[in-house]
Short mmCIF file of C-alpha atoms in Angstrom, two decimals:
data_model
loop_
_atom_site.label_atom_id
_atom_site.label_comp_id
_atom_site.label_asym_id
_atom_site.label_seq_id
_atom_site.Cartn_x
_atom_site.Cartn_y
_atom_site.Cartn_z
CA MET A 1 0.00 0.00 0.00
CA LYS A 2 2.95 2.31 0.46
CA PRO A 3 3.58 2.74 -3.27
CA ALA A 4 -0.07 3.45 -3.84
CA ARG A 5 -0.14 6.00 -1.07
CA ARG A 6 2.94 7.66 -2.43
CA LEU A 7 1.41 7.77 -5.91
CA PHE A 8 -1.75 9.35 -4.50
CA VAL A 9 0.24 12.04 -2.69
CA LEU A 10 2.27 12.65 -5.83
CA LEU A 11 -0.88 13.16 -7.90
CA ILE A 12 -2.24 15.59 -5.36
CA CYS A 13 1.03 17.56 -5.42
CA ILE A 14 0.98 17.62 -9.21
CA MET A 15 -2.59 18.92 -9.19
CA LEU A 16 -1.74 21.59 -6.66
CA LEU A 17 1.31 22.57 -8.68
CA LEU A 18 -0.72 22.80 -11.87
CA ALA A 19 -3.31 24.96 -10.12
CA ALA A 20 -0.59 27.24 -8.82
CA CYS A 21 0.97 27.50 -12.29
CA LYS A 22 -2.44 28.30 -13.83
CA GLU A 23 -3.01 31.13 -11.36
CA GLN A 24 0.38 32.64 -12.07
CA ALA A 25 -0.19 32.39 -15.83
CA LEU A 26 -2.94 35.01 -15.85
CA PRO A 27 -2.04 37.69 -18.43
CA ILE A 28 -0.46 40.98 -17.23
CA SER A 29 0.30 43.97 -19.41
CA PRO A 30 3.93 45.00 -19.96
CA ALA A 31 3.15 48.49 -18.68
CA THR A 32 1.73 47.21 -15.41
CA ALA A 33 4.65 44.85 -15.00
CA VAL A 34 7.15 47.70 -15.47
CA ALA A 35 5.25 49.97 -13.12
CA GLN A 36 4.92 47.30 -10.42
CA THR A 37 8.57 46.36 -10.69
CA MET A 38 9.93 49.97 -10.54
CA ALA A 39 7.48 51.07 -7.87
CA ALA A 40 8.16 48.04 -5.74
CA ALA A 41 11.81 49.03 -5.67
CA GLN A 42 10.83 52.50 -4.36
CA GLY A 43 8.05 51.30 -2.10
CA THR A 44 5.94 54.39 -2.92
CA PHE A 45 3.52 53.29 -5.59
CA VAL A 46 0.62 50.90 -6.01
CA ALA A 47 -0.18 50.09 -9.64
CA PRO A 48 -3.59 51.28 -10.77
CA GLU A 49 -6.24 48.79 -11.75
CA GLY A 50 -7.09 48.30 -15.40
CA PRO A 51 -5.01 48.73 -18.56
CA LEU A 52 -2.71 51.74 -19.04
CA SER A 53 -0.07 52.72 -21.57
CA ILE A 54 3.61 52.03 -21.04
CA GLU A 55 4.32 55.78 -21.14
CA THR A 56 1.78 56.53 -18.43
CA ALA A 57 3.04 53.68 -16.25
CA VAL A 58 6.64 54.86 -16.47
CA ALA A 59 5.66 58.48 -15.82
CA LEU A 60 3.58 57.55 -12.76
CA THR A 61 6.38 55.39 -11.42
CA ILE A 62 8.98 58.14 -11.83
CA GLN A 63 6.58 60.62 -10.23
CA ALA A 64 6.16 58.32 -7.24
CA ALA A 65 9.89 57.92 -6.98
CA SER A 66 10.48 61.69 -7.16
CA ALA A 67 8.13 62.24 -4.19
CA GLY A 68 10.85 60.96 -1.96
CA ASN A 69 13.68 62.65 -3.91
CA PRO A 70 13.30 66.41 -4.63
CA ALA A 71 16.32 66.36 -6.90
CA ILE A 72 14.33 64.43 -9.48
CA GLN A 73 12.47 66.89 -11.77
CA THR A 74 9.86 65.58 -14.15
CA GLU A 75 8.06 67.14 -17.11
CA PRO A 76 4.26 66.78 -17.34
CA VAL A 77 2.98 64.02 -19.55
CA GLN A 78 1.51 65.35 -22.78
CA GLY A 79 -2.19 64.82 -23.14
CA LYS A 80 -5.45 66.25 -21.93
CA ALA A 81 -5.02 68.47 -18.88
CA PRO A 82 -6.96 67.60 -15.72
CA ALA A 83 -10.20 69.52 -15.28
CA ASN A 84 -9.00 71.31 -12.13
CA VAL A 85 -5.88 72.82 -13.77
CA GLU A 86 -6.24 76.57 -14.53
CA THR A 87 -4.89 77.86 -17.82
CA PRO A 88 -2.67 80.97 -17.60
CA LEU A 89 -4.18 84.34 -18.48
CA SER A 90 -3.40 85.63 -21.95
CA LYS A 91 -0.88 88.43 -22.28
CA PRO A 92 -2.09 91.91 -23.18
CA SER A 93 -0.19 91.87 -26.45
CA ASP A 94 2.61 89.99 -28.14
CA GLY A 95 5.82 90.28 -26.16
CA ILE A 96 4.26 92.13 -23.20
CA SER A 97 3.59 90.80 -19.74
CA ALA A 98 0.59 91.98 -17.77
CA ASP A 99 2.65 93.97 -15.25
CA GLN A 100 4.61 96.05 -17.79
CA LYS A 101 3.57 99.59 -18.75
CA HIS A 102 3.51 99.63 -22.50
CA ILE A 103 2.59 101.26 -25.82
CA ILE A 104 0.78 99.23 -28.46
CA LEU A 105 1.21 99.94 -32.15
CA TRP A 106 -2.00 98.78 -33.80
CA GLU A 107 -1.45 98.46 -37.54
CA PRO A 108 -3.71 95.93 -39.29
CA ASP A 109 -1.98 96.19 -42.66
CA GLY A 110 1.56 96.62 -41.35
CA THR A 111 2.29 99.62 -43.57
CA SER A 112 2.50 102.49 -41.08
CA ASN A 113 6.32 102.37 -40.79
CA LEU A 114 6.07 103.88 -37.31
CA MET A 115 8.09 101.29 -35.40
CA GLY A 116 11.34 103.20 -35.93
CA GLN A 117 9.85 106.38 -34.45
CA LEU A 118 8.04 104.74 -31.56
CA LYS A 119 10.77 102.40 -30.28
CA PRO A 120 13.29 105.10 -29.19
CA LEU A 121 10.51 107.09 -27.55
CA ALA A 122 9.20 104.06 -25.66
CA ASP A 123 12.72 103.20 -24.48
CA SER A 124 13.31 106.75 -23.26
CA GLN A 125 10.07 106.60 -21.24
CA GLY A 126 10.83 103.18 -19.78
CA LEU A 127 7.94 101.62 -21.68
CA THR A 128 7.65 98.40 -23.64
CA LEU A 129 6.53 98.61 -27.27
CA ALA A 130 4.67 95.86 -29.12
CA ILE A 131 2.98 95.57 -32.49
CA ASN A 132 -0.50 94.10 -32.61
CA PRO A 133 -2.16 93.75 -36.04
CA ALA A 134 -5.50 92.54 -34.62
CA LEU A 135 -5.98 94.38 -31.34
CA LYS A 136 -8.91 93.24 -29.17
CA PRO A 137 -10.39 94.87 -26.03
CA GLU A 138 -9.12 92.08 -23.79
CA ALA A 139 -5.53 92.85 -24.84
CA ILE A 140 -5.76 96.34 -23.32
CA THR A 141 -4.92 96.51 -19.61
CA PRO A 142 -4.55 99.32 -17.05
CA ASN A 143 -0.83 99.27 -17.95
CA THR A 144 -1.58 100.16 -21.60
CA VAL A 145 -0.65 103.85 -21.49
CA LEU A 146 -1.19 104.55 -25.20
CA VAL A 147 -2.38 102.86 -28.38
CA VAL A 148 -0.99 104.31 -31.61
CA ALA A 149 -3.54 103.25 -34.19
CA ALA A 150 -3.07 102.92 -37.93
CA ALA A 151 -6.51 101.34 -38.11
CA PRO A 152 -9.79 102.26 -39.83
CA ALA A 153 -11.86 104.91 -38.05
CA GLU A 154 -14.85 102.65 -37.34
CA ALA A 155 -12.74 99.95 -35.70
CA LEU A 156 -10.84 102.58 -33.71
CA VAL A 157 -14.04 104.13 -32.32
CA THR A 158 -15.36 100.70 -31.31
CA LEU A 159 -12.17 99.78 -29.46
CA ALA A 160 -11.78 103.22 -27.85
CA ASN A 161 -15.33 103.02 -26.50
CA ALA A 162 -14.51 99.59 -25.05
CA ALA A 163 -11.41 100.98 -23.30
CA PRO A 164 -12.35 104.53 -22.19
CA GLY A 165 -9.43 104.75 -19.76
CA THR A 166 -6.81 104.31 -22.49
CA LYS A 167 -5.56 107.01 -24.87
CA PHE A 168 -5.62 106.34 -28.60
CA LEU A 169 -3.69 108.30 -31.22
CA SER A 170 -4.93 107.88 -34.78
CA VAL A 171 -2.35 108.38 -37.53
CA LYS A 172 -4.86 107.70 -40.31
CA GLY A 173 -6.62 111.09 -40.34
CA GLU A 174 -10.16 111.95 -39.36
CA VAL A 175 -12.22 109.83 -36.98
CA PRO A 176 -15.90 110.84 -37.14
CA ASN A 177 -17.74 110.72 -33.80
CA ALA A 178 -14.48 110.06 -31.99
CA PRO A 179 -14.66 109.52 -28.21
CA SER A 180 -12.82 111.93 -25.92
CA ASN A 181 -9.94 109.46 -25.46
CA VAL A 182 -9.11 109.52 -29.19
CA PHE A 183 -6.58 112.01 -30.55
CA ILE A 184 -5.75 112.48 -34.22
CA TYR A 185 -2.45 113.12 -35.96
CA LYS A 186 -2.05 113.44 -39.70
CA PRO A 187 1.59 113.30 -40.87
CA GLU A 188 0.96 114.88 -44.27
CA LEU A 189 -1.08 118.03 -43.86
CA SER A 190 -2.58 120.25 -46.50
CA ASP A 191 -0.96 123.63 -47.18
CA LYS A 192 -4.34 125.28 -47.77
CA ALA A 193 -7.32 126.03 -45.61
CA GLY A 194 -10.68 124.56 -46.50
CA ASN A 195 -12.66 125.68 -49.52
CA HIS A 196 -14.93 128.72 -49.55
CA GLU A 197 -18.06 126.99 -48.34
CA GLN A 198 -16.24 125.18 -45.54
CA ASN A 199 -14.49 128.33 -44.32
CA ALA A 200 -17.77 130.24 -44.36
CA PHE A 201 -19.60 127.38 -42.60
CA VAL A 202 -17.02 127.42 -39.80
CA ALA A 203 -17.29 131.20 -39.39
CA GLY A 204 -21.09 131.06 -39.42
CA TYR A 205 -21.24 128.27 -36.87
CA LEU A 206 -18.79 130.00 -34.52
CA PHE A 207 -20.67 133.29 -34.72
CA GLY A 208 -23.90 131.47 -33.96
CA LEU A 209 -22.15 129.97 -30.95
CA ILE A 210 -20.82 133.24 -29.49
CA THR A 211 -22.91 136.14 -30.85
CA PRO A 212 -25.82 137.42 -28.70
CA ASP A 213 -29.14 137.13 -30.56
CA TYR A 214 -27.25 135.45 -33.47
CA ARG A 215 -26.63 138.88 -35.09
CA ALA A 216 -24.01 137.78 -37.63
CA GLY A 217 -23.41 138.68 -41.27
CA VAL A 218 -21.17 137.94 -44.25
CA ILE A 219 -19.64 140.12 -46.97
CA SER A 220 -19.03 138.14 -50.16
CA GLN A 221 -17.87 138.83 -53.71
CA ALA A 222 -20.71 139.67 -56.05
CA GLY A 223 -21.24 137.73 -59.29
CA THR A 224 -18.78 134.91 -58.58
CA ASP A 225 -19.12 131.23 -57.76
CA ALA A 226 -16.82 131.69 -54.76
CA GLY A 227 -19.03 134.50 -53.51
CA LYS A 228 -22.16 132.38 -53.85
CA LYS A 229 -20.54 129.50 -51.95
CA THR A 230 -19.29 131.86 -49.24
CA GLU A 231 -22.75 133.32 -48.67
CA GLY A 232 -24.44 129.90 -48.75
CA GLY A 233 -21.88 128.22 -46.49
CA PHE A 234 -22.08 131.02 -43.91
CA LYS A 235 -25.86 130.82 -43.78
CA VAL A 236 -25.87 127.02 -43.37
CA GLY A 237 -23.14 127.21 -40.73
CA GLU A 238 -24.95 129.62 -38.44
CA GLN A 239 -28.32 127.95 -38.91
CA TYR A 240 -26.73 124.58 -38.16
CA TYR A 241 -26.24 125.92 -34.65
CA CYS A 242 -29.28 128.10 -34.03
CA GLY A 243 -31.96 126.85 -36.45
CA ILE A 244 -34.15 129.74 -37.60
CA CYS A 245 -31.83 132.18 -35.76
CA ASN A 246 -34.45 134.78 -34.92
CA SER A 247 -33.46 137.61 -32.60
CA ARG A 248 -35.44 138.25 -29.42
CA ASN A 249 -34.61 141.94 -29.08
CA ALA A 250 -35.13 144.82 -31.49
CA PRO A 251 -34.52 144.88 -34.32
CA VAL A 252 -36.40 141.56 -34.33
CA THR A 253 -35.43 139.71 -37.49
CA PHE A 254 -33.80 136.55 -38.81
CA TYR A 255 -30.05 136.00 -39.18
CA PRO A 256 -27.56 135.77 -40.77
CA LYS A 257 -27.50 138.82 -43.03
CA SER A 258 -25.43 139.20 -46.21
CA ALA A 259 -23.98 141.94 -48.40
CA GLN A 260 -21.89 141.87 -51.60
CA VAL A 261 -18.80 143.72 -52.82
CA SER A 262 -17.28 143.59 -56.31
CA SER A 263 -13.96 145.34 -55.68
CA PRO A 264 -12.10 145.58 -52.35
CA THR A 265 -10.43 148.80 -53.54
CA ASN A 266 -13.73 150.63 -54.04
CA GLN A 267 -14.21 152.34 -50.68
CA ALA A 268 -17.72 153.54 -51.40
CA GLU A 269 -18.78 150.01 -52.31
CA TRP A 270 -17.35 148.17 -49.31
CA LYS A 271 -18.46 150.93 -46.93
CA ALA A 272 -22.02 150.65 -48.26
CA ALA A 273 -21.94 146.86 -47.74
CA ALA A 274 -20.64 147.21 -44.18
CA ASP A 275 -23.22 149.91 -43.32
CA ALA A 276 -26.02 147.70 -44.69
CA LEU A 277 -25.08 144.97 -42.23
CA LEU A 278 -24.67 147.42 -39.35
CA GLY A 279 -28.13 148.76 -40.10
CA GLU A 280 -29.52 145.25 -39.60
CA GLY A 281 -28.03 145.11 -36.11
CA VAL A 282 -25.13 142.81 -37.13
CA THR A 283 -22.35 142.58 -34.53
CA SER A 284 -20.18 139.79 -36.06
CA VAL A 285 -18.93 139.67 -39.68
CA PHE A 286 -17.08 137.20 -41.87
CA VAL A 287 -15.42 138.81 -44.91
CA GLN A 288 -14.61 136.64 -47.93
CA PRO A 289 -10.80 136.83 -48.43
CA GLU A 290 -11.08 138.02 -52.05
CA VAL A 291 -12.85 141.23 -51.03
CA SER A 292 -11.05 141.85 -47.75
CA SER A 293 -8.93 144.92 -47.13
CA ALA A 294 -7.25 146.47 -44.12
CA ALA A 295 -9.52 149.52 -44.46
CA LEU A 296 -12.71 147.41 -44.44
CA ILE A 297 -11.61 145.34 -41.44
CA ASP A 298 -10.55 148.44 -39.49
CA TYR A 299 -13.87 150.09 -40.24
CA LEU A 300 -15.84 147.11 -38.96
CA ARG A 301 -13.73 146.89 -35.79
CA SER A 302 -14.23 150.59 -35.15
CA LYS A 303 -17.96 149.83 -34.95
CA GLY A 304 -17.41 147.12 -32.34
CA VAL A 305 -17.88 144.25 -34.81
CA LEU A 306 -16.25 140.86 -34.14
CA ILE A 307 -14.16 139.36 -36.96
CA ILE A 308 -13.34 135.81 -38.05
CA GLY A 309 -11.17 135.43 -41.15
CA VAL A 310 -8.99 133.01 -43.12
CA GLU A 311 -5.22 132.75 -42.76
CA GLY A 312 -3.49 135.07 -45.21
CA GLN A 313 -6.53 137.33 -45.55
CA THR A 314 -5.76 141.05 -45.82
CA GLY A 315 -6.47 143.09 -42.70
CA LEU A 316 -6.50 140.28 -40.12
CA GLY A 317 -4.73 140.59 -36.80
CA THR A 318 -5.01 139.64 -33.16
CA GLY A 319 -6.39 141.28 -30.08
CA GLU A 320 -9.67 143.04 -29.44
CA GLY A 321 -12.34 142.29 -32.02
CA PHE A 322 -10.53 139.32 -33.58
CA VAL A 323 -12.13 136.02 -32.53
CA ALA A 324 -9.98 133.49 -34.43
CA THR A 325 -8.40 132.70 -37.77
CA ILE A 326 -9.27 129.69 -39.93
CA ALA A 327 -5.90 128.18 -40.91
CA SER A 328 -4.47 125.36 -42.99
CA GLY A 329 -3.77 123.25 -39.94
CA GLU A 330 -0.05 122.64 -40.40
CA SER A 331 0.99 121.21 -37.07
CA SER A 332 3.87 122.79 -35.20
CA LEU A 333 4.31 119.48 -33.38
CA THR A 334 6.14 116.47 -34.72
CA LEU A 335 4.77 113.00 -34.06
CA GLU A 336 7.35 112.53 -31.31
CA GLU A 337 6.33 115.81 -29.63
CA THR A 338 2.69 114.81 -29.88
CA LEU A 339 3.37 111.44 -28.30
CA ARG A 340 5.40 113.00 -25.49
CA ALA A 341 2.53 115.39 -24.76
CA LEU A 342 0.06 112.51 -24.54
CA LEU A 343 2.37 110.46 -22.33
CA SER A 344 2.76 113.49 -20.03
CA ASN A 345 -1.04 113.77 -19.74
CA GLU A 346 -0.99 117.06 -21.64
CA GLN A 347 -3.47 118.11 -24.32
CA PRO A 348 -1.44 118.17 -27.56
CA ALA A 349 -2.14 121.19 -29.75
CA ILE A 350 -2.58 119.12 -32.88
CA PRO A 351 -5.17 119.52 -35.63
CA SER A 352 -7.47 116.71 -36.59
CA SER A 353 -6.69 117.21 -40.25
CA GLY A 354 -5.01 119.62 -42.63
CA GLU A 355 -8.19 121.68 -42.95
CA LEU A 356 -10.10 124.23 -40.90
CA THR A 357 -7.87 124.51 -37.89
CA LEU A 358 -8.35 127.55 -35.68
CA ILE A 359 -5.31 129.65 -34.78
CA ASN A 360 -4.96 132.98 -32.95
CA VAL A 361 -7.97 132.02 -30.84
CA ASN A 362 -9.09 134.81 -28.51
CA ARG A 363 -10.44 133.07 -25.41
CA ASP A 364 -12.25 136.22 -24.35
CA TYR A 365 -14.72 135.33 -27.10
CA LEU A 366 -14.19 131.63 -27.71
CA SER A 367 -13.58 129.63 -24.53
CA GLU A 368 -11.95 126.20 -24.44
CA GLY A 369 -15.34 124.64 -23.74
CA LYS A 370 -16.85 126.24 -26.84
CA GLN A 371 -13.82 125.16 -28.89
CA ALA A 372 -14.36 121.57 -27.79
CA TYR A 373 -18.03 121.85 -28.70
CA PHE A 374 -17.11 123.23 -32.10
CA GLU A 375 -14.51 120.51 -32.71
CA VAL A 376 -17.22 117.84 -32.88
CA VAL A 377 -18.95 119.75 -35.68
CA ARG A 378 -15.67 120.52 -37.45
CA ARG A 379 -14.78 116.83 -37.64
CA ASP A 380 -18.14 115.98 -39.15
CA LEU A 381 -17.75 118.80 -41.65
CA VAL A 382 -14.33 117.82 -43.00
CA SER A 383 -15.29 114.13 -43.06
CA GLY A 384 -18.29 114.91 -45.28
CA LEU A 385 -21.01 114.08 -42.76
CA ILE A 386 -22.16 117.71 -42.86
CA LYS A 387 -22.87 119.39 -46.20
CA PRO A 388 -21.95 123.09 -45.99
CA LEU A 389 -24.11 124.40 -48.82
CA PRO A 390 -27.89 124.88 -48.96
CA PHE A 391 -29.90 122.11 -50.58
CA GLU A 392 -30.71 122.85 -54.22
CA PRO A 393 -33.47 120.77 -55.86
#
């Protein structure tokens, strides 16, 4: 019986051995095997359940090992970021960090060629300069001290309204309906003042703004197209401000009044024209440059009449009786000087275009507040939004 008993025990051992071998033969992924082996050596990691890639297994194992060794630095595994990881805030503009005071050059088409002028200025002011061809409101921060814009007027107005605390300088000319934080600089300015109807419109509007009872008048050249435009533009300009422009005190009538002169050298003729206006109670007069003379201007001033003229016009001056002169608008400031004024929180004395700029302004008659009020109308005029001549069917 001994051999039989031994055979029975041997069979049982074989069966137990086979069962043990079967249990150990269960499949295991290479990644899990690597992770278990490396982590077991460190004693810091328990392999996750379920399948995982070899890259993830190795990364997790190294991460577990580095927990006990600060000298080991690991890079994050590429892939989808966990849901609780915050993405960094975007920078205000290319090359600028959020805590740097900076100037942004906004040039959508990249043709402004202003980088060479702006960079030395920014460096001298301790500011960073960056170019942004597609500037968005979120790129403007409290540290954006100035945006120099070579962008279309409509886009500039939209962005300036979205960032009212930031100054914008347009180098592309007029910006209709510009917000108060938009300034305009035009590198190439005209060497002539506006045309006859525009000059007369400006004078008429200003006289409507400052003359009691709207008692203003114009002396134009008889029988000429320029004279007709001067008379029409002056009338539209004053009525643009005051509507029907009717006086409330005697003589009660409607303004503006007009008179014509053929020759500025004919004293009897120009004196008759001036007296006709004075007889209508006129206290402010615009004289068309072609018929102006020192004698005519002096005569009007001797009667207490206020004068607005055009740069280069005969008889103009400064002081009592002279309100302002309509000039070509050539800026005495370079772009650099203009930028320095803006960065110093000063109001740069720059025209909005090469037309219809006021010089020799007498603030006794035309205050800064009234000038600002007029500037809104002037911009609309030179941009074509306001037509200076009467409608003709």
